mmCIF file of C-alpha atoms and ligand atoms in Angstrom:
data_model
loop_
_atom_site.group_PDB
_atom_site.id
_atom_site.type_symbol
_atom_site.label_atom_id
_atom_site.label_comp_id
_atom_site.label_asym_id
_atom_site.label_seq_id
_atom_site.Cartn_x
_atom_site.Cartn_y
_atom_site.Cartn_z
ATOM 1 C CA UNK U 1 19.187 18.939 -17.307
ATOM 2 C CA UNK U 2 20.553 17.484 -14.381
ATOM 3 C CA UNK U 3 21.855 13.497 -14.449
ATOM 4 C CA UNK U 4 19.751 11.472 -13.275
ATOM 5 C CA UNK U 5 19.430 7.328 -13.189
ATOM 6 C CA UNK U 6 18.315 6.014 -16.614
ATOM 7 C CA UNK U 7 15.728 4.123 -14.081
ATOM 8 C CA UNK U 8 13.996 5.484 -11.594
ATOM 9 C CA UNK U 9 10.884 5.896 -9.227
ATOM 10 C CA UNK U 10 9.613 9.279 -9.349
ATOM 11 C CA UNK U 11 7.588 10.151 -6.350
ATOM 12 C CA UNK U 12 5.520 13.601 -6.637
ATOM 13 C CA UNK U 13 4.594 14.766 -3.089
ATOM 14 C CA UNK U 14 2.290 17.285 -5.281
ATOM 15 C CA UNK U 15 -0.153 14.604 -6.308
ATOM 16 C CA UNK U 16 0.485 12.930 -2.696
ATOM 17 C CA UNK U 17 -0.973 16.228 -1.211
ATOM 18 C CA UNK U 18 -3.942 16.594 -3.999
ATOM 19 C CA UNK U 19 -5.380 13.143 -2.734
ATOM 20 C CA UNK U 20 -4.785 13.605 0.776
ATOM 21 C CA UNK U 21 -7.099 16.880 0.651
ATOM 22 C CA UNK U 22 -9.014 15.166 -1.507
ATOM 23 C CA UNK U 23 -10.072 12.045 0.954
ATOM 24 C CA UNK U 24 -10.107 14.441 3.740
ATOM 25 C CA UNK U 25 -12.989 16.931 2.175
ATOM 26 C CA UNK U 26 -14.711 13.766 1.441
ATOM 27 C CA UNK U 27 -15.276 12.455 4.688
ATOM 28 C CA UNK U 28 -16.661 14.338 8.399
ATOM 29 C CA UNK U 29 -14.750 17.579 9.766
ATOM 30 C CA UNK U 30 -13.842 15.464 12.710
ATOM 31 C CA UNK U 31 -12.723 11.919 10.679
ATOM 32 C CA UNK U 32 -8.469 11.647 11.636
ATOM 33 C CA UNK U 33 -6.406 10.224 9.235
ATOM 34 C CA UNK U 34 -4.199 7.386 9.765
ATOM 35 C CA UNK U 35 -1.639 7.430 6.460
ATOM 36 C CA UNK U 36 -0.938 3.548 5.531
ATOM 37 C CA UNK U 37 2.875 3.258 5.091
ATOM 38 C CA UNK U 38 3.301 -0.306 4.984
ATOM 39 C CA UNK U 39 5.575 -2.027 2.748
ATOM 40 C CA UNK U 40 8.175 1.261 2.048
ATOM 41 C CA UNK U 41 5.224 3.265 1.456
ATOM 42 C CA UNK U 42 3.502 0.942 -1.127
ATOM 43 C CA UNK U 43 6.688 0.918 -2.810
ATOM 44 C CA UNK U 44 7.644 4.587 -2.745
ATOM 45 C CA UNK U 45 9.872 6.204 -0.403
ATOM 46 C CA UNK U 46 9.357 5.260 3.580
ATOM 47 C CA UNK U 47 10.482 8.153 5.686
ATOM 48 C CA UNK U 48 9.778 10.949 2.939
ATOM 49 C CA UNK U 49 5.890 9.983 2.450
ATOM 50 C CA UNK U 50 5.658 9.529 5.976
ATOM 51 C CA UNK U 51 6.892 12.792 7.407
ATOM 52 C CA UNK U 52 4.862 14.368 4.587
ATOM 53 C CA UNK U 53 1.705 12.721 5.358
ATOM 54 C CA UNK U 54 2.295 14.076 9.231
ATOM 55 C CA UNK U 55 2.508 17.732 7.611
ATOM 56 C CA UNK U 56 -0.290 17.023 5.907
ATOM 57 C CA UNK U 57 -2.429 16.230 9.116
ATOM 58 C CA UNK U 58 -2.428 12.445 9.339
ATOM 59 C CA UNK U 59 -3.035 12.209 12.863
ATOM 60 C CA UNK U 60 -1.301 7.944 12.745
ATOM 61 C CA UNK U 61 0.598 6.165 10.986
ATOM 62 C CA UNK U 62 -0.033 2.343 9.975
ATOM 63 C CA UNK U 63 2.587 -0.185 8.936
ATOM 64 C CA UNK U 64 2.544 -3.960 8.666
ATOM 65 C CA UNK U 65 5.915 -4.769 10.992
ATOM 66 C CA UNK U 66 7.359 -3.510 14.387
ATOM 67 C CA UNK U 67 10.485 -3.010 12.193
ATOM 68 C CA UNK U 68 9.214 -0.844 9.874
ATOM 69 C CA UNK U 69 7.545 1.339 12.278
ATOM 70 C CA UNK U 70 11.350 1.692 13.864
ATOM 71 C CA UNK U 71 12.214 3.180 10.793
ATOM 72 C CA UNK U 72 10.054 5.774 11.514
ATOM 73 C CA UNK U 73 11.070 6.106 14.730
ATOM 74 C CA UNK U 74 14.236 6.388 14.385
ATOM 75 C CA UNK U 75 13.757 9.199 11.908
ATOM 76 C CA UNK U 76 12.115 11.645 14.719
ATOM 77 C CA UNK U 77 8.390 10.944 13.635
ATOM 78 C CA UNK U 78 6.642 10.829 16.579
ATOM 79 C CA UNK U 79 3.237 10.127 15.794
ATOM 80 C CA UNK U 80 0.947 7.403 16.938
ATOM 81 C CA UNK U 81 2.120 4.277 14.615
ATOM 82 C CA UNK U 82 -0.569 1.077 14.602
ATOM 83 C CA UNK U 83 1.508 -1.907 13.429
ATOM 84 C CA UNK U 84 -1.061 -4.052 11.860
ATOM 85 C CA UNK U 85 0.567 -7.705 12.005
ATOM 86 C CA UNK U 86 3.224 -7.447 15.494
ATOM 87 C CA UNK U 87 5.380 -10.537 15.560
ATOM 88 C CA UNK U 88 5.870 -11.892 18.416
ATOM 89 C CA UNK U 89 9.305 -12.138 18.742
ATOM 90 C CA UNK U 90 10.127 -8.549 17.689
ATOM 91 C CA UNK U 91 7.671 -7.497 21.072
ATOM 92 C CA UNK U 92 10.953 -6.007 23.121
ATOM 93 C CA UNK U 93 11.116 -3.528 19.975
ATOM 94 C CA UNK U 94 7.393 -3.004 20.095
ATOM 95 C CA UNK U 95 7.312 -1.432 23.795
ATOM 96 C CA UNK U 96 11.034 0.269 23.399
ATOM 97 C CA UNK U 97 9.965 2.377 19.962
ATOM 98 C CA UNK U 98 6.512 2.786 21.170
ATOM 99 C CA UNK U 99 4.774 1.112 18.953
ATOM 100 C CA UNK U 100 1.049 0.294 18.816
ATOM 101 C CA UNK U 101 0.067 -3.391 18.331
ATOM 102 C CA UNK U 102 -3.305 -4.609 16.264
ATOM 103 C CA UNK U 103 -4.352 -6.993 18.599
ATOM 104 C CA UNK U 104 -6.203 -10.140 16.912
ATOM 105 C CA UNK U 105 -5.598 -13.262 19.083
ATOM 106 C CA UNK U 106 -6.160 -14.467 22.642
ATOM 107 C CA UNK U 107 -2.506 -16.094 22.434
ATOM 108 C CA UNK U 108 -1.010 -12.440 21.593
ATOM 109 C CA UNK U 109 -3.036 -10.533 24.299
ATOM 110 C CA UNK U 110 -1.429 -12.884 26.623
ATOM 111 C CA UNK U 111 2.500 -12.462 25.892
ATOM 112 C CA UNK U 112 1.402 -8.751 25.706
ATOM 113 C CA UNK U 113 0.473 -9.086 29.247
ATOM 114 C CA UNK U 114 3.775 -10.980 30.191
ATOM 115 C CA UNK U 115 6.011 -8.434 28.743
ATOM 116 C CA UNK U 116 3.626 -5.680 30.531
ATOM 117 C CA UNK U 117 3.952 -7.219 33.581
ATOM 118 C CA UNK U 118 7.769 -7.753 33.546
ATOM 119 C CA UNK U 119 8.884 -4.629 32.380
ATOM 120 C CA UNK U 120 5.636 -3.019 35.028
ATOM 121 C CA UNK U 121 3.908 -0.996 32.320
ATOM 122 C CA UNK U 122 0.573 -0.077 32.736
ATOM 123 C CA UNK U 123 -1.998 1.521 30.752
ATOM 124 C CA UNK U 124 0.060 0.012 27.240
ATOM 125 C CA UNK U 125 -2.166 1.486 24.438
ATOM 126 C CA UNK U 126 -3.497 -1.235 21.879
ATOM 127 C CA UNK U 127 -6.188 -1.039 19.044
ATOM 128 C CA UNK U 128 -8.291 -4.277 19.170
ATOM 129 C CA UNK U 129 -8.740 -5.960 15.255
ATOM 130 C CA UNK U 130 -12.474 -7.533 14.830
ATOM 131 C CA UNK U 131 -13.172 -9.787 12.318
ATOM 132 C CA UNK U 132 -16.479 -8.917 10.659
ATOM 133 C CA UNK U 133 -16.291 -10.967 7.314
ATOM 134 C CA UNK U 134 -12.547 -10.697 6.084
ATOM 135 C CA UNK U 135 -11.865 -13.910 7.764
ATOM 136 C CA UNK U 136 -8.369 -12.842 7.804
ATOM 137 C CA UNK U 137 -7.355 -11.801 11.162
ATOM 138 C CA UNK U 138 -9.162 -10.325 14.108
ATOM 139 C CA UNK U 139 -11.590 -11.658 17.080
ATOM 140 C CA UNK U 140 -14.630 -13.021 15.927
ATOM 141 C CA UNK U 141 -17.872 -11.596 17.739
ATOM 142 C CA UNK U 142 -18.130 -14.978 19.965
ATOM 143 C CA UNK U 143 -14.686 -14.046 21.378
ATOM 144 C CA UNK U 144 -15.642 -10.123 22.538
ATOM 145 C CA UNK U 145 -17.549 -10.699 25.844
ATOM 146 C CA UNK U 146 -14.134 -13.166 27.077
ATOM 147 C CA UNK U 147 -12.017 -10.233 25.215
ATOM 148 C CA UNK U 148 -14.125 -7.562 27.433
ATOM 149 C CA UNK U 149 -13.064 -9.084 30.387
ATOM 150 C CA UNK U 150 -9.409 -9.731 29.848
ATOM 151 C CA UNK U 151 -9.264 -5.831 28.673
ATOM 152 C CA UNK U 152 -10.680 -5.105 31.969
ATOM 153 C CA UNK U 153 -9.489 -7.136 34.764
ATOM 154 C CA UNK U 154 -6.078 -5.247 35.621
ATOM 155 C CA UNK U 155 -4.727 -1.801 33.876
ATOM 156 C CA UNK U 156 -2.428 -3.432 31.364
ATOM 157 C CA UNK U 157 -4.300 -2.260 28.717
ATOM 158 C CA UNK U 158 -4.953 0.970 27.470
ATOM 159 C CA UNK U 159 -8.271 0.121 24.984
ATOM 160 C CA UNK U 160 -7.102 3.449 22.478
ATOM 161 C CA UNK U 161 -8.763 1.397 19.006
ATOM 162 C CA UNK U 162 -10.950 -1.146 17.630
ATOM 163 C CA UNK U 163 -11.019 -2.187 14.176
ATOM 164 C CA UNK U 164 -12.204 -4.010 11.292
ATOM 165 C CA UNK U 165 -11.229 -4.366 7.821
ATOM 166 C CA UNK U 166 -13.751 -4.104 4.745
ATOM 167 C CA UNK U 167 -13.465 -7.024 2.411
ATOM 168 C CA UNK U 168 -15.332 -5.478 -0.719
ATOM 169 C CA UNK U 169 -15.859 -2.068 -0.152
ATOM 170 C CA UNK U 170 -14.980 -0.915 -3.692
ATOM 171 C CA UNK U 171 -17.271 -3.538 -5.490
ATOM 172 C CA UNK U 172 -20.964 -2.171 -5.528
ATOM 173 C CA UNK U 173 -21.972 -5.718 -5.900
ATOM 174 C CA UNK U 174 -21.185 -6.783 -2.675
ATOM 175 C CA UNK U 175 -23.070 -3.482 -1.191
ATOM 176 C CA UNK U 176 -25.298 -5.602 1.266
ATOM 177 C CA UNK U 177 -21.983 -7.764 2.842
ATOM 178 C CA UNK U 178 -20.435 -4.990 2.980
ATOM 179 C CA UNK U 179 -23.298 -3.340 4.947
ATOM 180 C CA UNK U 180 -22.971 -6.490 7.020
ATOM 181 C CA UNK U 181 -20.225 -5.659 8.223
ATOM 182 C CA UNK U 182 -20.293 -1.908 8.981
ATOM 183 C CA UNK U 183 -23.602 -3.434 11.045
ATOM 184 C CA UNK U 184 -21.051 -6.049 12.737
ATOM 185 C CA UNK U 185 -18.442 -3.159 13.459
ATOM 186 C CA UNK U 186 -21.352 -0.610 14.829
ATOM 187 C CA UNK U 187 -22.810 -3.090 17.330
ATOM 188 C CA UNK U 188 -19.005 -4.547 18.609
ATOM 189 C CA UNK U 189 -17.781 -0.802 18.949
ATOM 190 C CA UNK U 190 -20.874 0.027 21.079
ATOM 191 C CA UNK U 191 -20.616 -2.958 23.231
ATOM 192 C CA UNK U 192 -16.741 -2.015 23.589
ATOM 193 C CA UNK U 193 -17.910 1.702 24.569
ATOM 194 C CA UNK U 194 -20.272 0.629 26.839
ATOM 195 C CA UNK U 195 -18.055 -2.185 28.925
ATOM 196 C CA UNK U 196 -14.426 -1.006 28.346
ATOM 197 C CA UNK U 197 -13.767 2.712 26.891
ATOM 198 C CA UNK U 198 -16.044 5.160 26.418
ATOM 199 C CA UNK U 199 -13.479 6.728 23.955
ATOM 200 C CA UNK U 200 -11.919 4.615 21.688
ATOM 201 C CA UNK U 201 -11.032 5.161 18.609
ATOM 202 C CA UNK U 202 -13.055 3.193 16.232
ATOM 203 C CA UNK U 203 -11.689 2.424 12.616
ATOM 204 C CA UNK U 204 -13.008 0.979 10.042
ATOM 205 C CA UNK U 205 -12.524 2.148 5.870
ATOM 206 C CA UNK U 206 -9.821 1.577 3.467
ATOM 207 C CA UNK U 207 -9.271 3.577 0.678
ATOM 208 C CA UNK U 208 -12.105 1.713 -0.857
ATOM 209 C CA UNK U 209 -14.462 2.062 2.174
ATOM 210 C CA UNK U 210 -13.447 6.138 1.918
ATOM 211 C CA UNK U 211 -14.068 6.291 -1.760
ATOM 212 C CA UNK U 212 -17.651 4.184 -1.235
ATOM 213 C CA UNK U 213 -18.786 4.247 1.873
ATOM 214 C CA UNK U 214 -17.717 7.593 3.367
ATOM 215 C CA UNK U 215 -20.568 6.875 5.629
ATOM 216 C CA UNK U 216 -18.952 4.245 7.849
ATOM 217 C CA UNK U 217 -15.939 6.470 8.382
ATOM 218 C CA UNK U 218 -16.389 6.307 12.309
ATOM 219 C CA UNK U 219 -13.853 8.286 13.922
ATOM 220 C CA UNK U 220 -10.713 7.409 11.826
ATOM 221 C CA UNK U 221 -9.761 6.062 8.057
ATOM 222 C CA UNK U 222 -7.027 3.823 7.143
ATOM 223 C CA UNK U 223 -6.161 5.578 3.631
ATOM 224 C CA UNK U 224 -3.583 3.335 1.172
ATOM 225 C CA UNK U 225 -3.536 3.103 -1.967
ATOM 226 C CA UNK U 226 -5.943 5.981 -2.939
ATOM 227 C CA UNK U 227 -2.925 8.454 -1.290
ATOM 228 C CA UNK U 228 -0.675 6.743 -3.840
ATOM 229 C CA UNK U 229 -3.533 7.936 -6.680
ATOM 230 C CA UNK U 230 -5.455 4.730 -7.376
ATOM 231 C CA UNK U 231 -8.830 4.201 -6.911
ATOM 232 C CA UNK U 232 -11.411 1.271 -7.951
ATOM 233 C CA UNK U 233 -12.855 3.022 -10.954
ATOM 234 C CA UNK U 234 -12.508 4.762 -14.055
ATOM 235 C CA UNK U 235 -14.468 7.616 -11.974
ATOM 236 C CA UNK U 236 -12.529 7.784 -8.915
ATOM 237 C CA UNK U 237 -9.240 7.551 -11.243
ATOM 238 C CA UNK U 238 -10.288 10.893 -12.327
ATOM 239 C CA UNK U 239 -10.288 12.436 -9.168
ATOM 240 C CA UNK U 240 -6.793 11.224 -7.906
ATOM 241 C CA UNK U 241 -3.168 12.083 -8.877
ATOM 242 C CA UNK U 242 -0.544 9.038 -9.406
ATOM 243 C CA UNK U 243 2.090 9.782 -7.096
ATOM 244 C CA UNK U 244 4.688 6.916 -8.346
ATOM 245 C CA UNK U 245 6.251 6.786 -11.691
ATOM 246 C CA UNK U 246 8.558 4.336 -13.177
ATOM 247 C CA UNK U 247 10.776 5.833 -15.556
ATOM 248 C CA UNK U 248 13.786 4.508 -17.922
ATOM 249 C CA UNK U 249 15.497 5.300 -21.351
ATOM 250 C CA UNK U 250 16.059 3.332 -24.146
ATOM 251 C CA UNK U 251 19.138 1.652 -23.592
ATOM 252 C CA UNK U 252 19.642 0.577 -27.291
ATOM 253 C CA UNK U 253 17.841 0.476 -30.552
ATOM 254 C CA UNK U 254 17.772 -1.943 -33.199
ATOM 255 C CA UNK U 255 16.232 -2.717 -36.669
ATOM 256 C CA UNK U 256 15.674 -6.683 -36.989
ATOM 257 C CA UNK U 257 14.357 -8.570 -40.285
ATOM 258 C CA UNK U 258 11.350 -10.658 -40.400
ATOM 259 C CA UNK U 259 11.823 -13.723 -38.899
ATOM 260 C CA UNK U 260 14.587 -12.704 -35.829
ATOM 261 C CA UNK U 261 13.748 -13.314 -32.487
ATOM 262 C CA UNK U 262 14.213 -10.819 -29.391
ATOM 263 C CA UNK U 263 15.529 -12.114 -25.938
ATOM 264 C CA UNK U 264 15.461 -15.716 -24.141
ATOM 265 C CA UNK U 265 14.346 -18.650 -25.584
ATOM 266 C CA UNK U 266 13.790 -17.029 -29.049
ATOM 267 C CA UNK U 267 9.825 -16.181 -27.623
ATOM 268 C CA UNK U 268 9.249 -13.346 -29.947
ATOM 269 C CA UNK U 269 9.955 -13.497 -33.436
ATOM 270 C CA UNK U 270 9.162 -10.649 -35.831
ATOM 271 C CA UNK U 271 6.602 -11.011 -38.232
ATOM 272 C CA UNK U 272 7.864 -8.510 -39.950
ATOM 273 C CA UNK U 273 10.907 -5.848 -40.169
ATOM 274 C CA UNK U 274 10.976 -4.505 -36.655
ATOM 275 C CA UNK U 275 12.181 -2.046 -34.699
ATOM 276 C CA UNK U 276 12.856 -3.317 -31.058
ATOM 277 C CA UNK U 277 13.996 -0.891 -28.152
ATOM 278 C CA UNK U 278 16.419 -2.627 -25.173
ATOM 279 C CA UNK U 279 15.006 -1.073 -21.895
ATOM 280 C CA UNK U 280 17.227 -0.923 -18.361
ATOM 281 C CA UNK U 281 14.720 -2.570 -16.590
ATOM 282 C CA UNK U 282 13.956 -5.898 -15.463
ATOM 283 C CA UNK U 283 12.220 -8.400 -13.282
ATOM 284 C CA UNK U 284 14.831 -7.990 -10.616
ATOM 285 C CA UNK U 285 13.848 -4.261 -10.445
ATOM 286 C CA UNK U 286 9.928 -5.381 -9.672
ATOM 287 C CA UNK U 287 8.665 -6.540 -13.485
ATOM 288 C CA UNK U 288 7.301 -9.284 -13.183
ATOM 289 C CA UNK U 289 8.408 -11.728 -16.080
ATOM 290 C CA UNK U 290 4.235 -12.333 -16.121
ATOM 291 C CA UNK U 291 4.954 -9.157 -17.835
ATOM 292 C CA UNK U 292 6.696 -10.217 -20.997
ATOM 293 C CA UNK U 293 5.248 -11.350 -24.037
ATOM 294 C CA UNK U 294 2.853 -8.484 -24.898
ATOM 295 C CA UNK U 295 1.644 -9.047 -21.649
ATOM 296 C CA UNK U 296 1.825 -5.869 -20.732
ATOM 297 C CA UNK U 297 2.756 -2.018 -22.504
ATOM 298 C CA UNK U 298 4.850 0.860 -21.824
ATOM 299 C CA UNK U 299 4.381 4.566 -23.429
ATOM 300 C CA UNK U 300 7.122 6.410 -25.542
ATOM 301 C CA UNK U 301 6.716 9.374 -27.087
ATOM 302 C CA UNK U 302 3.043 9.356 -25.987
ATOM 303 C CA UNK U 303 2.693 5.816 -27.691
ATOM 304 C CA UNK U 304 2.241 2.538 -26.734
ATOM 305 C CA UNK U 305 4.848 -0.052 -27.228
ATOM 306 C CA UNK U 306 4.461 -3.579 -25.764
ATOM 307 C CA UNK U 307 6.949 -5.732 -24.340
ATOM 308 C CA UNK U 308 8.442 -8.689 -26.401
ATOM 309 C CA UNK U 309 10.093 -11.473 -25.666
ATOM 310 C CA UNK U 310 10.858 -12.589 -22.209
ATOM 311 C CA UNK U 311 11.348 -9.741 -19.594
ATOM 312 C CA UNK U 312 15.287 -10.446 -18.122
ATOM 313 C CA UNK U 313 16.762 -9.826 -14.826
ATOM 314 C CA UNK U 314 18.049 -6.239 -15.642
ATOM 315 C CA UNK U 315 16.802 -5.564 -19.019
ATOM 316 C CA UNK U 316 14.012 -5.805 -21.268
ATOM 317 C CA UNK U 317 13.024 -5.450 -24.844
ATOM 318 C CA UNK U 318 9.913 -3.556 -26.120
ATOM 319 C CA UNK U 319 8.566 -2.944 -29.842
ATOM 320 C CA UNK U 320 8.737 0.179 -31.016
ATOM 321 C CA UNK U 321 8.321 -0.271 -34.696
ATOM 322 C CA UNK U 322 5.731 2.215 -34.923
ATOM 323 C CA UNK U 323 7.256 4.851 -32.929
ATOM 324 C CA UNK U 324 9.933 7.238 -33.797
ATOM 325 C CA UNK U 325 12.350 7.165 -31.098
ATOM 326 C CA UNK U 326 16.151 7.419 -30.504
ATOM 327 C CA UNK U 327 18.114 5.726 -27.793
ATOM 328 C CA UNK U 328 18.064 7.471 -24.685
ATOM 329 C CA UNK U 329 14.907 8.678 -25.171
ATOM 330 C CA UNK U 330 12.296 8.488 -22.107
ATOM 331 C CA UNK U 331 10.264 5.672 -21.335
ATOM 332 C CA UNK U 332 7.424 5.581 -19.070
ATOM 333 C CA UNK U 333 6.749 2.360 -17.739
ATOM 334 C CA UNK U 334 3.588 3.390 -15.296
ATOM 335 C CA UNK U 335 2.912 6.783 -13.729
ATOM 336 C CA UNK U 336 0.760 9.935 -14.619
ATOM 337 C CA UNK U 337 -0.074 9.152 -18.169
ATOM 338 C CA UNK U 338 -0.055 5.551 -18.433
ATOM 339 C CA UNK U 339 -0.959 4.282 -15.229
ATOM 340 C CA UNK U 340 -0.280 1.068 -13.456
ATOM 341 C CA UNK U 341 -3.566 -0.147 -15.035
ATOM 342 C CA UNK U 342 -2.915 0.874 -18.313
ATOM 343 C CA UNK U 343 0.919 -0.676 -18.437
ATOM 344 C CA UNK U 344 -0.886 -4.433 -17.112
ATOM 345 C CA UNK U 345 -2.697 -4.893 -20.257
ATOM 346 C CA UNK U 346 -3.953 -8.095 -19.509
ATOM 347 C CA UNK U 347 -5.257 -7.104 -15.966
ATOM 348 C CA UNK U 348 -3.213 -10.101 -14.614
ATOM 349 C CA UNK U 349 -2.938 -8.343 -11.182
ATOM 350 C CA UNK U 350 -3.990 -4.754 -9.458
ATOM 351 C CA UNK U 351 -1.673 -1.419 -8.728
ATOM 352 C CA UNK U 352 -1.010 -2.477 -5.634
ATOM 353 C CA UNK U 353 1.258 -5.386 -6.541
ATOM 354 C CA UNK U 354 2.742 -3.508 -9.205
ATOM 355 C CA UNK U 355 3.919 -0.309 -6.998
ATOM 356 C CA UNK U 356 4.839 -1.659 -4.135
ATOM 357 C CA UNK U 357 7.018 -4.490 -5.953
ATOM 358 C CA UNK U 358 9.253 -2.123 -7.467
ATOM 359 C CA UNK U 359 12.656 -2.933 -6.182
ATOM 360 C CA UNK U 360 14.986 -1.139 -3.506
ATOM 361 C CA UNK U 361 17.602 -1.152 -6.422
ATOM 362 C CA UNK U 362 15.869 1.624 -8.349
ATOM 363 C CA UNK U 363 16.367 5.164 -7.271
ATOM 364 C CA UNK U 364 13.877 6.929 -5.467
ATOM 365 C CA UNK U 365 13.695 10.960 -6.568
ATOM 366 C CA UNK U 366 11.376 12.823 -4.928
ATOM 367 C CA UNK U 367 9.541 15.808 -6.270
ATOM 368 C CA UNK U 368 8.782 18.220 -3.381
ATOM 369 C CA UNK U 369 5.441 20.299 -4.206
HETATM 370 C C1 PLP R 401 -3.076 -2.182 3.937
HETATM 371 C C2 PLP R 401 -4.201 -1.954 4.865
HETATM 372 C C3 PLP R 401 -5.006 -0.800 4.741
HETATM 373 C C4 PLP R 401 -4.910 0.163 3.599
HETATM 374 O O1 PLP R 401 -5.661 -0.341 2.527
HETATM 375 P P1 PLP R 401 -5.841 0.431 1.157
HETATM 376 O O2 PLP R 401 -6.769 -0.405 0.389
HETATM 377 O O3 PLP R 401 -4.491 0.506 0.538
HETATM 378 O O4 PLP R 401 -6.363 1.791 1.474
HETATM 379 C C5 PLP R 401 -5.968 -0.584 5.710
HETATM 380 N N1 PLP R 401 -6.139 -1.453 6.728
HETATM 381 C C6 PLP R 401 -5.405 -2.570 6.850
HETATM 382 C C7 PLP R 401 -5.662 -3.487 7.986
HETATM 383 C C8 PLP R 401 -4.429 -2.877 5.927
HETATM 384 O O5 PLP R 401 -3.700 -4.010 6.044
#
């Protein structure tokens, strides 16, 4: 077997591939694809997931920062790259790489225009954000007609997207807000068609909005998560592969009596004779200390062993009494068979937060399909 890092983030481009076909032969012949990338590829591996995405037919990119949409640049992929929240200082970088901006305020449309006009670029592609509910970011409907006309007057602007972000998509619940809003989006993209572009590119679902609403795809999806093999249900779970496991060995074993405690502050003490297993793996690699505490639950040998004690910067300590295990034996703290979902017991927070916070410290390997 070859070495490899007792921890480590093992990213299968298999199970990558398996849910990008999957989304695609979900939605219309004609939907593109724009592969979310943000945040190191929710916590994966930038550049790798990226360029394999591309292969795969993503037509875009999307990332949160002009800087991380350099990276990308600067590693030869040449796709169209939407950078969802463009600071406005980093706007040099944003023309020079090529990037294109989600444009949400008056006050950013302006600068825009500034830097257009002194470096004379024309025609400067941008994808306009709506807000249809979110009340995060984006142009409420009041602020369209006055948006119309400062897209128009002069050919600064290239109008290539609009946009709008679902708030609940994956919660049947909310069915008729969400309906709201694809009814928002509809009548703002026709109004845009009709006074600005004819042929825009009009964007609209999530992951969640794929998964549920594959209806309101428009002409593009923003796919996340659901590439990275979660979805919002048991169901859906199914369907999709988890790309991202975390993976460690037990660093050391040890039989304590009833009545020891494991780790900081003395917050676990055995109940009984117990066997305790000292894992590589801390908060400073992305476990949250939330986690300790039988908070949460990691699988060995195909059984579940929950964390005790206090989770520690590099290390932390789980109970294995019931397990027969040896030191350097493999630990899987989330990943195929014990997903994010399963290892956060308590539900205390969603995959999301859990992927993409594990830590640039642990080694990426990537397992080509
Ligand atoms: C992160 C993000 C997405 C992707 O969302 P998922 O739920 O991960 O699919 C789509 N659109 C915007 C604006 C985002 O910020």
């Amino acid at each position: 077997m070859p070495k490899v890092d007792e921890t480590r983030l093992e990213i299968d481009l298999k199970a990558l591939t398996h849910n990008y076909q999957l989304l695609a032969q979900k939605l219309p012949e004609q939907t593109q694809i724009m592969g979310v990338v943000k945040a190191f590829a929710y916590g994966t591996d930038s550049i790798t997931i990226g360029k394999k995405l591309v292969d795969l037919g993503a037509t875009h990119l999307a990332v949160a920062y002009i800087e991380e949409g350099m990276r990308f640049r600067r590693r030869g992929i040449e796709v169209p790259i939407l950078v969802f929240y463009p600071q406005l200082e980093d706007l040099p970088k944003l023309l020079e790489y090529n990037l294109i901006p989600s444009v949400y305020n008056f006050h950013f449309l302006r600068k825009l225009k500034t830097a257009l006009v002194e470096e004379d670029i024309n025609n400067f592609p941008i994808h306009i954000k709506i807000n249809t509910g979110m009340n995060r970011l984006g142009f409420d409907l009041k602020d369209v007609d006055e948006l119309q006309n400062e897209l128009t007057s002069g050919n600064y602007f290239k109008l290539e997207g609009v946009f709008s972000h679902l708030s609940s998509a994956g919660m049947p619940s909310e069915d008729d807000f969400t309906q709201a809003q694809i009814n928002k989006f509809t009548g703002v993209v026709e109004a845009f068609r009709k006074n600005v572009n004819p042929n825009f590119i009009a964007h609209l679902c999530n992951s969640s909005g794929i998964l549920s609403h594959p209806e309101a795809a428009f002409d593009m999806v923003r796919a996340g998560i659901a590439l990275y093999g979660y979805g919002n249900n048991p169901e859906e779970q199914k369907e999709l592969q988890i790309v991202a496991s975390l993976k460690t060995r037990i660093a050391q074993l040890r039989e304590i009596p009833k009545g020891a405690s494991v780790g900081y502050d003395r917050k676990f003490k055995a109940e009984k004779t117990s066997k305790i297993a000292t894992l590589p793996l801390g908060y400073a690699d992305g476990i949250s200390r939330t986690y300790g505490n039988q908070k949460a639950e990691v699988l060995i040998r195909g059984k579940k062993a929950p964390i005790v004690g206090n989770v520690c910067m590099d290390t932390m300590m789980v109970d294995v009494t019931e397990i027969e295990c040896q030191e350097g034996d493999e630990v899987l703290v989330f990943g195929k068979a014990h997903t994010a979902l399963d290892f956060d017991k308590e539900k205390q927070s969603i995959p999301y937060e859990l992927i993409t916070r594990i830590s640039q410290r642990v080694t990426r390997v990537v397992l080509e399909d």
